[in-house]
Amino acid sequence: MTQTIAPERSARAEEPAWKQRFRAARIMFPTWARDNADRLIYLSNASGKFEVQTWDRKSDVHRRLTDRPEGTGYRVASRLEPSGERVWWFDDAKGNELGHWVRESFEGGGHETIAPQLAPSYSAGLALGRDFAIIGRSTGAEGTTVHLLRDGAQPRRIYSHQQSASVGELSRDETLFVIAHSEHGDNRNRAIRVLDTEGGTVADIWDGPGKGLSLGDWSPVKGDQRVIIGHDRDGVRRPMVYDVTAQREIDVTLDLPGEVALTRWYPDAKALLVLHEHRGRSEMYRYDLASGAATKLATAPGSIEGARVRPDGAVWYMLDRSPEPAVVRALEGEVVLRPAGAPAPSGVAYSDADVDGVHIFIAQPPKAGPHPTYFFIHGGPEWHDSDAFSPTVQAWVDHGFAVILVNYRGSTGYGKAWRDAIVGRPGLTELEDIAKVRAYAIAKGIADPKLCVIGGGSWGGYLTLLALGVQPDAWAAGVGIVPIGDYIPAYEDEMEPLKKYDAALFGGTPTDVPEKYRVSNPITYIDKVRVPMILLVGQNDPRCPSRSVDVYVERLKQLGMPYEEYRYDAGHGSLVLDESLKQLAMEIDFVAKHLGTTPAS
């Protein structure tokens, strides 16, 4: 039976399709309590902003648990206690990501702050046991600390290091947990440590310099101390199983062209559910650990944004496709969770192409080109565009634009060499790929060379401002969404884990390698900018801090360059749908004013 949350807001039928797509509710993949799978939580924006929802599957009751003006839970995943009695969610100040964990009853009724005596911090992971919690914290002063917290007792520090680390899951018997750390100094390629709950080291796993490992799930069988670990040993992301008791690795051999994005256990721990991604689309396999056989599971084509095996063996996955929003399905095809209210109007399907090894997606209006074209650049940089529904992409298409999504070097999903290609030369490497794609789009009659717009958020916003200075003749306008304008104040003000990430990406801090930061800094090329830009800035953003844009804007003023800016009281983007819709309308109208394209309707 399909489960649908009680509608609190629906798309407004009288509005144009692009606005209806934004207002239509969206969901994220649900998680359930370890010991009570009928208690689940998920995020939904059915209320007009992303909030934590609870779902009692026995009674089929859905309830919005959180209700903050800025929304909740998008940057730090909420968690259920093993019993399902209480939900933990992260409480920050207006999206600044600096805060405390809080918990409240599954039925709601008010929350309590966890360990308020500890200073507010950035989350570095959380593991919940039946009667204790392991909390990871990150601050500039302390680096990463991990605390053991039992009810009625003071939090006790069991791990500390100046380098970045993150807490993973507890073993099924709650005696062990894992962390991914960068004590060796490379935040991009972490090592794994297995610890007991007193902080004692049980096992250390590291593949050496330049090779990273990632956290995975413990076996769901009590007494089975095997844990999944991701690795890059073959040049693509693959899982292996580490047996902590025997201190040995169990290979998982997969003859697949793409990367493994997710690996989960089947309930009896005899098989793994493997999510394979290739060229922005997904498929799933059941991998038998005894025989090594991988059996492909029947799923519809598209991008799978989450998957897990229920205790009864049913496989749930969230299927996302460019023309339509995501829903959660059972493997047999039944929809088990869909967004509330009126569904979003369908959009255009993406096509894709390779441009000298760079994989791209293209969304086009129905009429023949060339079109005004929006090169919508993804963030990260360790992320990638996929065949997934985007109200933003569809809105630009509705206004007569072709939209091109570029999985430039540095993106995930195309192997470790591709991901590492920007190390030591970030920004400029990605722009080389974007330039090739622009030339391809013009040669194929997709893009009008005089009406090419570049835009994007976060790392995409950084690349936008860099491109306007490095490639001044290529672009007619720029849309910088939570961008970086001057990398030096951005580095100085950003959250501590990102300082460590930047040091690994650039080869050191701005003090260590100033020339590398100079040549990759948008403000270095600001006097070459020739076209107007709009800048949208979250004033509480810890990832792309607003001061970096302050410095950039001051220089724009000195140069007399045309620009518009919009500041809003949130962090790294807004979780409030009306605010997001307002910003997109501003972007479309800004481009229309300068290029003569269709304004927002």
Coordinates of C-alpha atoms in Angstrom, one line a residue:
M1 CA 0.0 0.0 0.0
T2 CA 1.3 3.5 -0.9
Q3 CA 2.1 5.6 2.2
T4 CA 1.6 9.4 1.8
I5 CA 2.1 12.1 4.4
A6 CA -0.8 14.4 5.3
P7 CA -0.7 17.3 2.8
E8 CA 0.2 20.6 4.4
R9 CA 0.9 22.4 1.2
S10 CA 0.3 21.6 -2.5
A11 CA 1.3 23.0 -5.8
R12 CA -0.9 26.0 -6.8
A13 CA -2.6 24.9 -10.0
E14 CA -3.0 28.5 -11.3
E15 CA 0.8 29.1 -11.3
P16 CA 3.1 28.4 -14.2
A17 CA 4.6 24.9 -14.3
W18 CA 8.1 26.0 -13.1
K19 CA 6.6 27.4 -9.9
Q20 CA 4.4 24.3 -9.4
R21 CA 7.5 22.1 -9.6
F22 CA 9.1 24.1 -6.9
R23 CA 6.1 24.1 -4.6
A24 CA 5.4 20.4 -5.1
A25 CA 6.6 18.4 -2.1
R26 CA 9.9 16.4 -2.2
I27 CA 11.2 13.7 0.1
M28 CA 14.4 12.1 1.0
F29 CA 15.1 8.4 1.6
P30 CA 13.7 7.2 4.9
T31 CA 15.7 5.4 7.7
W32 CA 14.2 3.1 10.3
A33 CA 15.1 2.2 13.9
R34 CA 17.4 -0.7 14.2
D35 CA 15.2 -2.6 16.7
N36 CA 11.9 -1.4 15.4
A37 CA 11.7 -1.1 11.7
D38 CA 8.1 0.2 11.8
R39 CA 9.4 3.5 13.1
L40 CA 10.9 5.6 10.4
I41 CA 12.1 9.2 9.8
Y42 CA 12.7 11.1 6.6
L43 CA 12.9 14.7 5.4
S44 CA 10.1 16.4 3.5
N45 CA 9.4 20.0 2.4
A46 CA 5.6 19.5 2.5
S47 CA 5.4 22.3 5.0
G48 CA 7.2 24.7 2.7
K49 CA 10.6 24.0 4.2
F50 CA 12.6 20.8 4.8
E51 CA 11.7 19.3 8.2
V52 CA 12.1 16.0 9.9
Q53 CA 9.0 13.7 9.6
T54 CA 8.2 10.6 11.6
W55 CA 6.3 7.7 10.2
D56 CA 4.7 5.0 12.3
R57 CA 4.2 2.3 9.7
K58 CA 1.9 0.2 11.9
S59 CA -0.6 2.9 12.2
D60 CA 0.4 4.7 9.0
V61 CA 0.7 8.0 10.9
H62 CA 3.1 10.6 9.5
R63 CA 3.9 13.6 11.7
R64 CA 6.1 16.6 11.2
L65 CA 8.5 16.5 14.1
T66 CA 10.6 19.7 13.7
D67 CA 9.5 23.2 12.9
R68 CA 12.2 25.8 12.7
P69 CA 11.9 29.0 10.6
E70 CA 15.0 28.1 8.6
G71 CA 14.2 24.3 8.3
T72 CA 15.9 21.4 9.8
G73 CA 18.1 18.4 9.0
Y74 CA 19.3 19.0 5.4
R75 CA 23.1 19.4 6.2
V76 CA 23.3 16.9 9.1
A77 CA 21.2 13.7 9.0
S78 CA 18.8 13.1 11.8
R79 CA 18.9 9.8 13.6
L80 CA 16.6 7.4 15.4
E81 CA 17.6 5.6 18.6
P82 CA 17.7 1.8 18.2
S83 CA 14.4 1.4 19.9
G84 CA 12.7 4.1 17.8
E85 CA 11.6 5.9 20.9
R86 CA 13.5 9.1 20.3
V87 CA 14.8 11.1 17.4
W88 CA 18.1 13.1 17.4
W89 CA 18.5 16.1 15.2
F90 CA 21.1 18.9 14.9
D91 CA 20.1 22.3 16.1
D92 CA 22.2 25.2 14.7
A93 CA 21.6 29.0 14.4
K94 CA 20.0 30.0 11.1
G95 CA 21.9 27.6 9.0
N96 CA 25.5 28.2 10.3
E97 CA 25.9 24.5 11.1
L98 CA 27.4 25.3 14.5
G99 CA 25.3 23.8 17.2
H100 CA 24.3 20.9 19.4
W101 CA 22.5 17.6 19.0
V102 CA 19.0 17.6 20.5
R103 CA 16.6 14.7 21.0
E104 CA 12.9 14.4 21.4
S105 CA 10.2 11.7 21.5
F106 CA 9.2 10.0 18.3
E107 CA 5.7 11.5 19.0
G108 CA 7.0 15.0 19.5
G109 CA 6.4 17.2 22.5
G110 CA 9.6 19.2 22.8
H111 CA 13.3 18.6 22.7
E112 CA 16.2 18.6 25.0
T113 CA 19.7 19.7 24.2
I114 CA 22.4 17.1 24.4
A115 CA 25.6 17.9 26.4
P116 CA 25.0 21.7 26.5
Q117 CA 28.1 22.1 28.6
L118 CA 30.2 21.4 25.4
A119 CA 30.8 24.4 23.2
P120 CA 28.7 24.6 20.0
S121 CA 30.5 22.7 17.2
Y122 CA 30.2 21.3 13.7
S123 CA 28.9 17.8 13.6
A124 CA 31.6 15.1 13.1
G125 CA 29.2 12.2 13.2
L126 CA 26.9 10.4 15.7
A127 CA 26.5 6.8 16.8
L128 CA 23.5 5.8 19.0
G129 CA 23.4 2.8 21.3
R130 CA 20.6 1.6 23.5
D131 CA 21.6 3.7 26.5
F132 CA 24.6 5.8 25.3
A133 CA 25.8 7.9 22.4
I134 CA 29.1 8.6 20.7
I135 CA 29.3 12.2 19.5
G136 CA 31.8 13.6 17.0
R137 CA 32.6 17.3 17.2
S138 CA 34.7 19.7 15.2
T139 CA 35.9 23.1 16.2
G140 CA 38.8 25.4 15.3
A141 CA 40.3 25.3 18.8
E142 CA 40.0 21.6 19.5
G143 CA 40.1 20.0 16.0
T144 CA 38.0 16.8 16.2
T145 CA 36.9 15.3 19.5
V146 CA 34.7 12.3 20.2
H147 CA 32.8 12.0 23.4
L148 CA 31.0 9.1 25.1
L149 CA 27.7 10.2 26.6
R150 CA 25.6 8.2 29.0
D151 CA 22.4 9.4 30.6
G152 CA 23.1 11.1 33.9
A153 CA 26.9 11.3 33.4
Q154 CA 29.2 14.0 32.1
P155 CA 30.4 13.6 28.5
R156 CA 33.8 11.9 28.4
R157 CA 36.3 12.5 25.7
I158 CA 37.6 9.3 24.1
Y159 CA 39.3 10.7 21.0
S160 CA 41.0 13.9 20.0
H161 CA 43.1 15.1 17.1
Q162 CA 43.7 18.4 15.3
Q163 CA 43.1 16.7 12.0
S164 CA 39.6 15.9 10.7
A165 CA 37.7 12.8 11.6
S166 CA 34.1 11.5 11.5
V167 CA 32.3 9.0 13.6
G168 CA 30.6 6.0 11.9
E169 CA 28.3 3.3 13.1
L170 CA 28.3 1.0 16.2
S171 CA 28.7 -2.7 15.8
R172 CA 25.5 -4.7 16.4
D173 CA 26.6 -5.7 19.9
E174 CA 27.5 -2.0 20.6
T175 CA 31.1 -2.8 21.7
L176 CA 32.9 -1.3 18.7
F177 CA 32.6 1.8 16.5
V178 CA 34.6 3.2 13.5
I179 CA 36.0 6.5 12.6
A180 CA 37.4 7.8 9.3
H181 CA 40.3 10.1 10.1
S182 CA 43.1 12.1 8.5
E183 CA 45.7 11.9 11.2
H184 CA 48.2 11.4 8.3
G185 CA 47.4 14.9 7.1
D186 CA 45.2 14.2 4.0
N187 CA 41.6 15.0 4.6
R188 CA 40.6 13.9 1.1
N189 CA 41.9 10.4 1.5
R190 CA 41.1 9.1 5.0
A191 CA 42.1 6.1 7.0
I192 CA 39.8 3.9 9.1
R193 CA 40.1 3.1 12.8
V194 CA 38.1 0.6 14.8
L195 CA 37.7 1.6 18.5
D196 CA 36.0 0.2 21.5
T197 CA 33.7 2.4 23.4
E198 CA 36.4 3.5 25.8
G199 CA 38.4 4.9 22.9
G200 CA 40.9 2.0 22.7
T201 CA 42.2 1.1 19.2
V202 CA 41.1 -2.3 18.0
A203 CA 42.3 -2.1 14.4
D204 CA 43.9 0.4 12.0
I205 CA 43.3 0.2 8.3
W206 CA 45.0 2.6 5.8
D207 CA 46.0 2.1 2.2
G208 CA 48.9 4.6 2.3
P209 CA 49.5 8.1 0.8
G210 CA 47.0 9.3 -1.8
K211 CA 44.6 6.4 -1.2
G212 CA 41.3 6.8 0.7
L213 CA 38.9 4.6 2.7
S214 CA 35.3 5.3 3.6
L215 CA 33.0 4.3 6.3
G216 CA 30.3 1.6 5.9
D217 CA 27.8 -0.4 7.9
W218 CA 28.4 -3.2 10.4
S219 CA 26.9 -6.6 10.0
P220 CA 23.3 -6.6 11.4
V221 CA 23.9 -10.0 13.0
K222 CA 24.8 -9.8 16.7
G223 CA 28.2 -11.1 17.4
D224 CA 29.4 -10.7 13.8
Q225 CA 32.2 -8.1 13.9
R226 CA 32.4 -7.5 10.1
V227 CA 32.2 -4.0 8.7
I228 CA 31.9 -2.7 5.2
I229 CA 34.7 -0.3 4.1
G230 CA 35.0 1.5 0.8
H231 CA 38.3 1.7 -1.1
D232 CA 39.9 3.0 -4.3
R233 CA 42.5 0.4 -4.8
D234 CA 41.4 -0.5 -8.4
G235 CA 41.1 3.2 -9.4
V236 CA 37.3 3.1 -8.9
R237 CA 35.3 3.1 -5.6
R238 CA 34.6 -0.5 -4.4
P239 CA 33.6 -2.1 -1.2
M240 CA 35.4 -4.7 0.9
V241 CA 34.4 -6.4 4.1
Y242 CA 36.7 -6.2 7.1
D243 CA 36.5 -8.9 9.8
V244 CA 37.6 -7.2 13.0
T245 CA 37.8 -10.4 15.0
A246 CA 40.0 -12.2 12.5
Q247 CA 41.8 -8.9 11.5
R248 CA 41.5 -9.8 7.8
E249 CA 39.9 -8.3 4.7
I250 CA 37.3 -10.1 2.6
D251 CA 37.4 -9.0 -1.1
V252 CA 34.3 -8.1 -2.9
T253 CA 35.0 -8.6 -6.6
L254 CA 32.7 -6.7 -9.0
D255 CA 33.2 -6.6 -12.8
L256 CA 31.4 -3.3 -13.3
P257 CA 32.3 -0.2 -15.4
G258 CA 31.4 2.5 -12.9
E259 CA 31.7 3.1 -9.2
V260 CA 30.0 1.6 -6.2
A261 CA 28.2 4.5 -4.5
L262 CA 26.6 2.5 -1.6
T263 CA 26.8 -1.0 -0.1
R264 CA 24.3 -2.4 2.5
W265 CA 23.9 -5.7 4.2
Y266 CA 21.1 -8.2 3.7
P267 CA 19.5 -9.1 7.1
D268 CA 21.3 -12.5 7.4
A269 CA 24.7 -10.9 6.6
K270 CA 25.2 -13.5 3.8
A271 CA 24.9 -11.0 1.0
L272 CA 25.4 -7.3 0.2
L273 CA 23.1 -4.8 -1.6
V274 CA 25.4 -2.9 -4.0
L275 CA 24.4 0.3 -5.7
H276 CA 26.4 0.8 -8.9
E277 CA 26.6 4.2 -10.6
H278 CA 27.8 4.7 -14.2
R279 CA 27.5 7.9 -16.2
G280 CA 25.0 9.5 -13.9
R281 CA 22.6 6.5 -13.7
S282 CA 22.2 3.7 -11.2
E283 CA 21.6 0.0 -10.9
M284 CA 21.6 -2.5 -8.0
Y285 CA 23.0 -5.9 -7.4
R286 CA 22.8 -8.6 -4.8
Y287 CA 26.3 -9.8 -4.1
D288 CA 26.6 -13.3 -2.4
L289 CA 29.6 -13.3 -0.1
A290 CA 30.1 -17.1 -0.2
S291 CA 30.1 -17.5 -3.9
G292 CA 31.1 -14.0 -5.1
A293 CA 28.1 -14.0 -7.5
A294 CA 26.6 -10.6 -8.3
T295 CA 22.9 -10.7 -9.5
K296 CA 21.5 -7.6 -11.1
L297 CA 18.2 -6.5 -9.5
A298 CA 15.3 -5.3 -11.7
T299 CA 15.0 -1.5 -11.3
A300 CA 13.7 1.2 -13.6
P301 CA 16.3 3.4 -15.3
G302 CA 17.3 6.6 -13.5
S303 CA 19.3 7.7 -10.5
I304 CA 18.9 5.8 -7.3
E305 CA 19.4 8.3 -4.4
G306 CA 19.1 5.8 -1.5
A307 CA 18.6 2.0 -1.0
R308 CA 18.4 -0.4 1.9
V309 CA 17.2 -3.9 2.8
R310 CA 14.3 -4.1 5.3
P311 CA 14.5 -6.7 8.1
D312 CA 12.0 -8.9 6.2
G313 CA 14.3 -8.9 3.2
A314 CA 12.4 -6.3 1.1
V315 CA 14.6 -3.9 -0.8
W316 CA 13.6 -0.3 -0.8
Y317 CA 15.1 2.3 -3.1
M318 CA 14.5 5.9 -4.1
L319 CA 14.3 6.3 -7.8
D320 CA 14.9 9.7 -9.3
R321 CA 14.6 10.6 -13.0
S322 CA 15.0 13.9 -14.8
P323 CA 11.4 14.3 -15.9
E324 CA 9.8 13.6 -12.5
P325 CA 10.4 13.8 -8.8
A326 CA 11.8 10.9 -6.7
V327 CA 9.6 8.3 -5.0
V328 CA 10.5 5.4 -2.7
R329 CA 9.8 2.0 -4.3
A330 CA 10.0 -1.6 -3.3
L331 CA 12.0 -3.8 -5.6
E332 CA 8.8 -5.4 -6.9
G333 CA 7.8 -1.9 -8.2
E334 CA 5.3 -0.8 -5.6
V335 CA 5.6 2.8 -4.4
V336 CA 5.9 2.8 -0.6
L337 CA 6.4 6.5 0.0
R338 CA 5.7 9.5 -2.2
P339 CA 5.6 13.2 -1.5
A340 CA 2.4 14.7 -0.2
G341 CA 0.0 16.8 -2.2
A342 CA -0.3 17.5 -5.9
P343 CA 2.6 16.0 -7.9
A344 CA 5.0 18.2 -9.8
P345 CA 4.3 18.8 -13.5
S346 CA 6.6 16.6 -15.6
G347 CA 9.6 18.1 -17.2
V348 CA 11.9 17.3 -20.1
A349 CA 14.2 14.3 -20.0
Y350 CA 17.9 14.7 -20.1
S351 CA 20.1 13.5 -23.0
D352 CA 23.8 12.9 -22.4
A353 CA 27.0 13.1 -24.3
D354 CA 30.8 12.7 -24.0
V355 CA 33.0 15.7 -24.9
D356 CA 36.7 14.5 -25.0
G357 CA 36.0 12.3 -21.9
V358 CA 33.8 14.9 -20.1
H359 CA 30.4 13.4 -19.5
I360 CA 27.5 16.0 -19.7
F361 CA 23.7 16.0 -19.4
I362 CA 21.6 18.3 -21.7
A363 CA 18.1 19.6 -21.2
Q364 CA 16.6 21.4 -24.1
P365 CA 13.3 23.2 -25.0
P366 CA 11.3 21.4 -27.7
K367 CA 12.0 24.0 -30.5
A368 CA 15.2 23.7 -32.5
G369 CA 18.3 25.5 -31.3
P370 CA 20.6 27.3 -31.0
H371 CA 19.2 28.4 -27.6
P372 CA 20.3 30.8 -24.9
T373 CA 22.2 28.2 -22.8
Y374 CA 22.7 28.0 -19.0
F375 CA 25.8 26.1 -18.0
F376 CA 24.7 25.0 -14.5
I377 CA 27.8 23.9 -12.7
H378 CA 27.5 21.5 -9.8
G379 CA 29.1 22.1 -6.4
G380 CA 31.4 19.9 -4.3
P381 CA 33.7 19.6 -6.2
E382 CA 33.4 16.0 -5.1
W383 CA 29.9 15.6 -6.4
H384 CA 28.3 14.9 -9.8
D385 CA 25.2 15.6 -11.8
S386 CA 23.0 12.7 -12.6
D387 CA 19.7 11.8 -14.4
A388 CA 17.7 13.3 -11.5
F389 CA 14.8 15.7 -11.3
S390 CA 15.7 19.4 -10.8
P391 CA 13.1 22.1 -10.5
T392 CA 15.9 24.6 -11.2
V393 CA 16.9 23.0 -14.5
Q394 CA 13.3 22.6 -15.6
A395 CA 12.6 26.3 -14.8
W396 CA 15.3 27.5 -17.1
V397 CA 14.1 25.2 -19.9
D398 CA 10.6 26.6 -19.4
H399 CA 12.1 30.1 -20.0
G400 CA 13.6 29.1 -23.3
F401 CA 17.1 28.0 -22.2
A402 CA 19.0 24.8 -22.9
V403 CA 20.7 23.7 -19.7
I404 CA 24.0 21.8 -19.7
L405 CA 25.3 20.0 -16.7
V406 CA 29.1 19.2 -16.7
N407 CA 30.8 16.5 -14.7
Y408 CA 34.1 18.1 -14.9
R409 CA 37.4 16.7 -13.7
G410 CA 37.1 16.6 -9.9
S411 CA 33.6 15.1 -10.0
T412 CA 32.8 11.8 -8.3
G413 CA 31.5 8.8 -10.2
Y414 CA 34.2 8.6 -12.9
G415 CA 37.1 7.0 -11.0
K416 CA 39.8 8.2 -8.6
A417 CA 42.1 9.6 -11.3
W418 CA 39.3 11.8 -12.5
R419 CA 38.4 12.9 -9.0
D420 CA 42.1 13.7 -8.2
A421 CA 42.9 15.5 -11.5
I422 CA 42.2 18.9 -9.9
V423 CA 44.6 18.4 -6.9
G424 CA 47.2 21.2 -6.9
R425 CA 45.4 23.2 -9.6
P426 CA 41.7 23.5 -8.6
G427 CA 39.4 25.7 -10.5
L428 CA 41.5 26.1 -13.6
T429 CA 41.3 22.4 -14.5
E430 CA 37.5 22.4 -14.2
L431 CA 37.3 25.5 -16.4
E432 CA 39.3 23.7 -19.2
D433 CA 36.6 21.0 -19.2
I434 CA 33.8 23.6 -19.2
A435 CA 35.4 25.4 -22.1
K436 CA 35.4 22.2 -24.2
V437 CA 31.8 21.6 -23.4
R438 CA 30.8 25.1 -24.4
A439 CA 32.6 24.7 -27.7
Y440 CA 30.8 21.4 -28.3
A441 CA 27.4 22.9 -27.5
I442 CA 28.0 25.7 -30.0
A443 CA 29.3 23.3 -32.7
K444 CA 26.2 21.1 -32.3
G445 CA 23.8 23.9 -32.6
I446 CA 22.6 23.7 -29.0
A447 CA 24.0 26.9 -27.7
D448 CA 23.9 30.4 -29.1
P449 CA 27.6 31.6 -28.6
K450 CA 26.4 35.1 -27.7
L451 CA 23.9 33.9 -25.1
C452 CA 25.9 31.5 -22.9
V453 CA 25.4 32.0 -19.2
I454 CA 27.4 30.3 -16.5
G455 CA 26.1 29.7 -13.0
G456 CA 26.1 27.4 -10.0
G457 CA 26.1 27.1 -6.3
S458 CA 29.0 26.5 -3.8
W459 CA 31.9 25.2 -5.7
G460 CA 29.8 25.9 -8.8
G461 CA 29.5 29.5 -7.6
Y462 CA 33.3 29.6 -7.1
L463 CA 33.9 28.3 -10.7
T464 CA 31.4 30.8 -12.0
L465 CA 33.3 33.8 -10.7
L466 CA 36.6 32.3 -11.7
A467 CA 35.3 31.7 -15.2
L468 CA 34.0 35.3 -15.6
G469 CA 37.6 36.4 -15.2
V470 CA 39.6 33.6 -16.8
Q471 CA 37.2 33.2 -19.8
P472 CA 35.8 36.7 -20.2
D473 CA 34.9 36.3 -23.8
A474 CA 33.0 33.1 -23.3
W475 CA 30.1 34.3 -21.1
A476 CA 27.3 36.7 -21.5
A477 CA 26.4 36.8 -17.7
G478 CA 27.2 35.0 -14.5
V479 CA 25.0 33.6 -11.7
G480 CA 27.0 33.1 -8.5
I481 CA 25.0 31.2 -5.9
V482 CA 26.7 31.0 -2.4
P483 CA 30.0 31.6 -4.2
I484 CA 33.6 32.3 -3.2
G485 CA 34.8 35.7 -4.4
D486 CA 38.2 35.9 -2.7
Y487 CA 39.6 32.5 -1.6
I488 CA 41.8 33.9 1.2
P489 CA 39.0 35.3 3.5
A490 CA 37.0 32.3 2.5
Y491 CA 39.7 30.0 3.8
E492 CA 40.1 32.1 7.0
D493 CA 36.4 32.0 7.8
E494 CA 35.2 28.6 6.6
M495 CA 34.4 25.7 8.9
E496 CA 37.3 23.7 10.3
P497 CA 36.9 20.5 8.2
L498 CA 36.9 22.6 5.0
K499 CA 40.2 24.2 5.9
K500 CA 41.7 20.7 6.1
Y501 CA 40.0 19.8 2.8
D502 CA 41.4 22.9 1.1
A503 CA 44.9 22.2 2.4
A504 CA 44.7 18.7 0.8
L505 CA 43.3 20.0 -2.4
F506 CA 45.7 22.9 -2.9
G507 CA 48.8 21.2 -1.4
G508 CA 48.9 23.3 1.7
T509 CA 47.4 26.4 3.4
P510 CA 47.5 29.9 1.8
T511 CA 50.6 30.5 3.8
D512 CA 52.3 27.3 2.6
V513 CA 51.5 27.6 -1.1
P514 CA 50.4 31.2 -1.7
E515 CA 51.0 31.0 -5.5
K516 CA 48.6 28.1 -5.9
Y517 CA 45.8 30.0 -4.1
R518 CA 46.6 33.2 -6.2
V519 CA 46.2 31.5 -9.6
S520 CA 43.0 29.7 -8.5
N521 CA 41.4 32.8 -6.9
P522 CA 38.5 34.6 -8.6
I523 CA 39.6 38.0 -7.4
T524 CA 43.0 37.6 -9.1
Y525 CA 41.1 38.0 -12.5
I526 CA 38.4 40.4 -11.5
D527 CA 39.8 43.2 -13.7
K528 CA 39.2 40.9 -16.7
V529 CA 35.5 40.5 -16.1
R530 CA 33.4 42.0 -18.9
V531 CA 29.8 40.9 -18.2
P532 CA 27.2 41.5 -15.5
M533 CA 26.8 39.0 -12.6
I534 CA 24.3 38.4 -9.8
L535 CA 25.6 37.2 -6.4
L536 CA 23.3 35.4 -3.9
V537 CA 24.9 35.1 -0.5
G538 CA 23.9 33.3 2.7
Q539 CA 25.0 35.6 5.5
N540 CA 25.5 32.6 7.9
D541 CA 27.3 30.4 5.4
P542 CA 30.2 28.4 7.0
R543 CA 31.2 26.7 3.7
C544 CA 31.4 29.7 1.4
P545 CA 31.6 32.6 3.9
S546 CA 30.1 35.9 3.0
R547 CA 33.2 37.9 3.7
S548 CA 34.8 36.5 0.6
V549 CA 32.0 38.0 -1.4
D550 CA 32.3 41.3 0.6
V551 CA 35.9 41.7 -0.6
Y552 CA 35.0 40.7 -4.2
V553 CA 32.1 43.2 -4.3
E554 CA 34.2 46.0 -3.0
R555 CA 36.6 45.5 -5.9
L556 CA 33.7 45.3 -8.4
K557 CA 32.6 48.7 -7.1
Q558 CA 36.1 50.2 -7.6
L559 CA 36.2 48.8 -11.1
G560 CA 32.7 50.1 -11.9
M561 CA 31.5 46.6 -13.0
P562 CA 27.7 45.9 -13.3
Y563 CA 26.5 43.5 -10.7
E564 CA 23.6 42.8 -8.4
E565 CA 23.6 41.0 -5.1
Y566 CA 21.1 39.5 -2.8
R567 CA 21.8 38.7 0.9
Y568 CA 19.6 36.5 3.0
D569 CA 19.6 35.3 6.6
A570 CA 20.5 31.7 6.2
G571 CA 23.5 29.4 5.6
H572 CA 24.8 27.5 2.6
G573 CA 21.5 27.9 0.7
S574 CA 18.0 28.1 1.9
L575 CA 15.8 25.2 3.1
V576 CA 12.7 27.4 2.7
L577 CA 10.9 26.8 -0.7
D578 CA 9.4 30.3 -1.0
E579 CA 12.9 31.7 -0.5
S580 CA 14.4 29.4 -3.1
L581 CA 11.7 30.2 -5.6
K582 CA 12.2 33.9 -5.0
Q583 CA 15.9 33.6 -5.6
L584 CA 15.5 31.6 -8.8
A585 CA 13.0 34.2 -10.2
M586 CA 15.6 36.9 -9.4
E587 CA 18.3 34.9 -11.4
I588 CA 16.0 34.4 -14.4
D589 CA 14.9 38.1 -14.4
F590 CA 18.5 39.3 -14.0
V591 CA 19.6 37.3 -17.1
A592 CA 16.5 38.4 -19.0
K593 CA 17.3 42.1 -18.3
H594 CA 20.8 41.8 -19.7
L595 CA 20.3 39.3 -22.5
G596 CA 16.7 40.0 -23.6
T597 CA 15.5 36.5 -22.8
T598 CA 12.1 35.6 -21.2
P599 CA 11.7 37.0 -17.7
A600 CA 10.3 34.9 -14.9
S601 CA 6.5 34.5 -15.2

